[in-house]
Amino acid sequence: IQTLIGSNKVAIASDSGATEGDDLPLADHTVAELVELAAEYGIEGAGRMKKAELIAAIEAAEEGAQD
């Protein structure tokens, strides 16, 4: 599974190339998907975070990546 990142929206692409949740806001993703995305940003402790905390951390990481 590969995660494609962009402007607070995430698409999860399977090995077949199909996407699930294309252009969904972060809030519409599962905690597992958010933990995976957080790991790609190098966010430590993501596995212990609540969904709202994950979203806030990912949004902060995305803002930092755009600078």
Short mmCIF file of C-alpha atoms in Angstrom, two decimals, residues 15-43:
data_model
loop_
_atom_site.label_atom_id
_atom_site.label_comp_id
_atom_site.label_asym_id
_atom_site.label_seq_id
_atom_site.Cartn_x
_atom_site.Cartn_y
_atom_site.Cartn_z
CA ASP A 15 -0.67 -2.62 -5.41
CA SER A 16 -3.23 -2.95 -8.21
CA GLY A 17 -3.08 0.82 -8.72
CA ALA A 18 -6.69 1.43 -7.70
CA THR A 19 -7.28 4.12 -5.13
CA GLU A 20 -9.55 4.06 -2.15
CA GLY A 21 -10.70 7.31 -0.60
CA ASP A 22 -9.27 9.45 -3.37
CA ASP A 23 -9.16 13.09 -2.21
CA LEU A 24 -10.75 12.36 1.15
CA PRO A 25 -10.12 14.85 3.94
CA LEU A 26 -7.93 13.51 6.73
CA ALA A 27 -10.95 13.27 9.05
CA ASP A 28 -12.55 10.71 6.72
CA HIS A 29 -9.63 8.28 7.03
CA THR A 30 -9.30 5.52 9.58
CA VAL A 31 -6.88 5.81 12.48
CA ALA A 32 -4.77 3.05 10.89
CA GLU A 33 -4.46 5.04 7.66
CA LEU A 34 -3.55 8.18 9.62
CA VAL A 35 -0.92 6.29 11.64
CA GLU A 36 0.62 5.07 8.37
CA LEU A 37 0.66 8.58 6.96
CA ALA A 38 2.13 9.97 10.18
CA ALA A 39 4.92 7.40 9.96
CA GLU A 40 5.74 8.65 6.46
CA TYR A 41 6.15 12.13 7.91
CA GLY A 42 8.35 10.76 10.68
CA ILE A 43 5.89 11.68 13.43
#
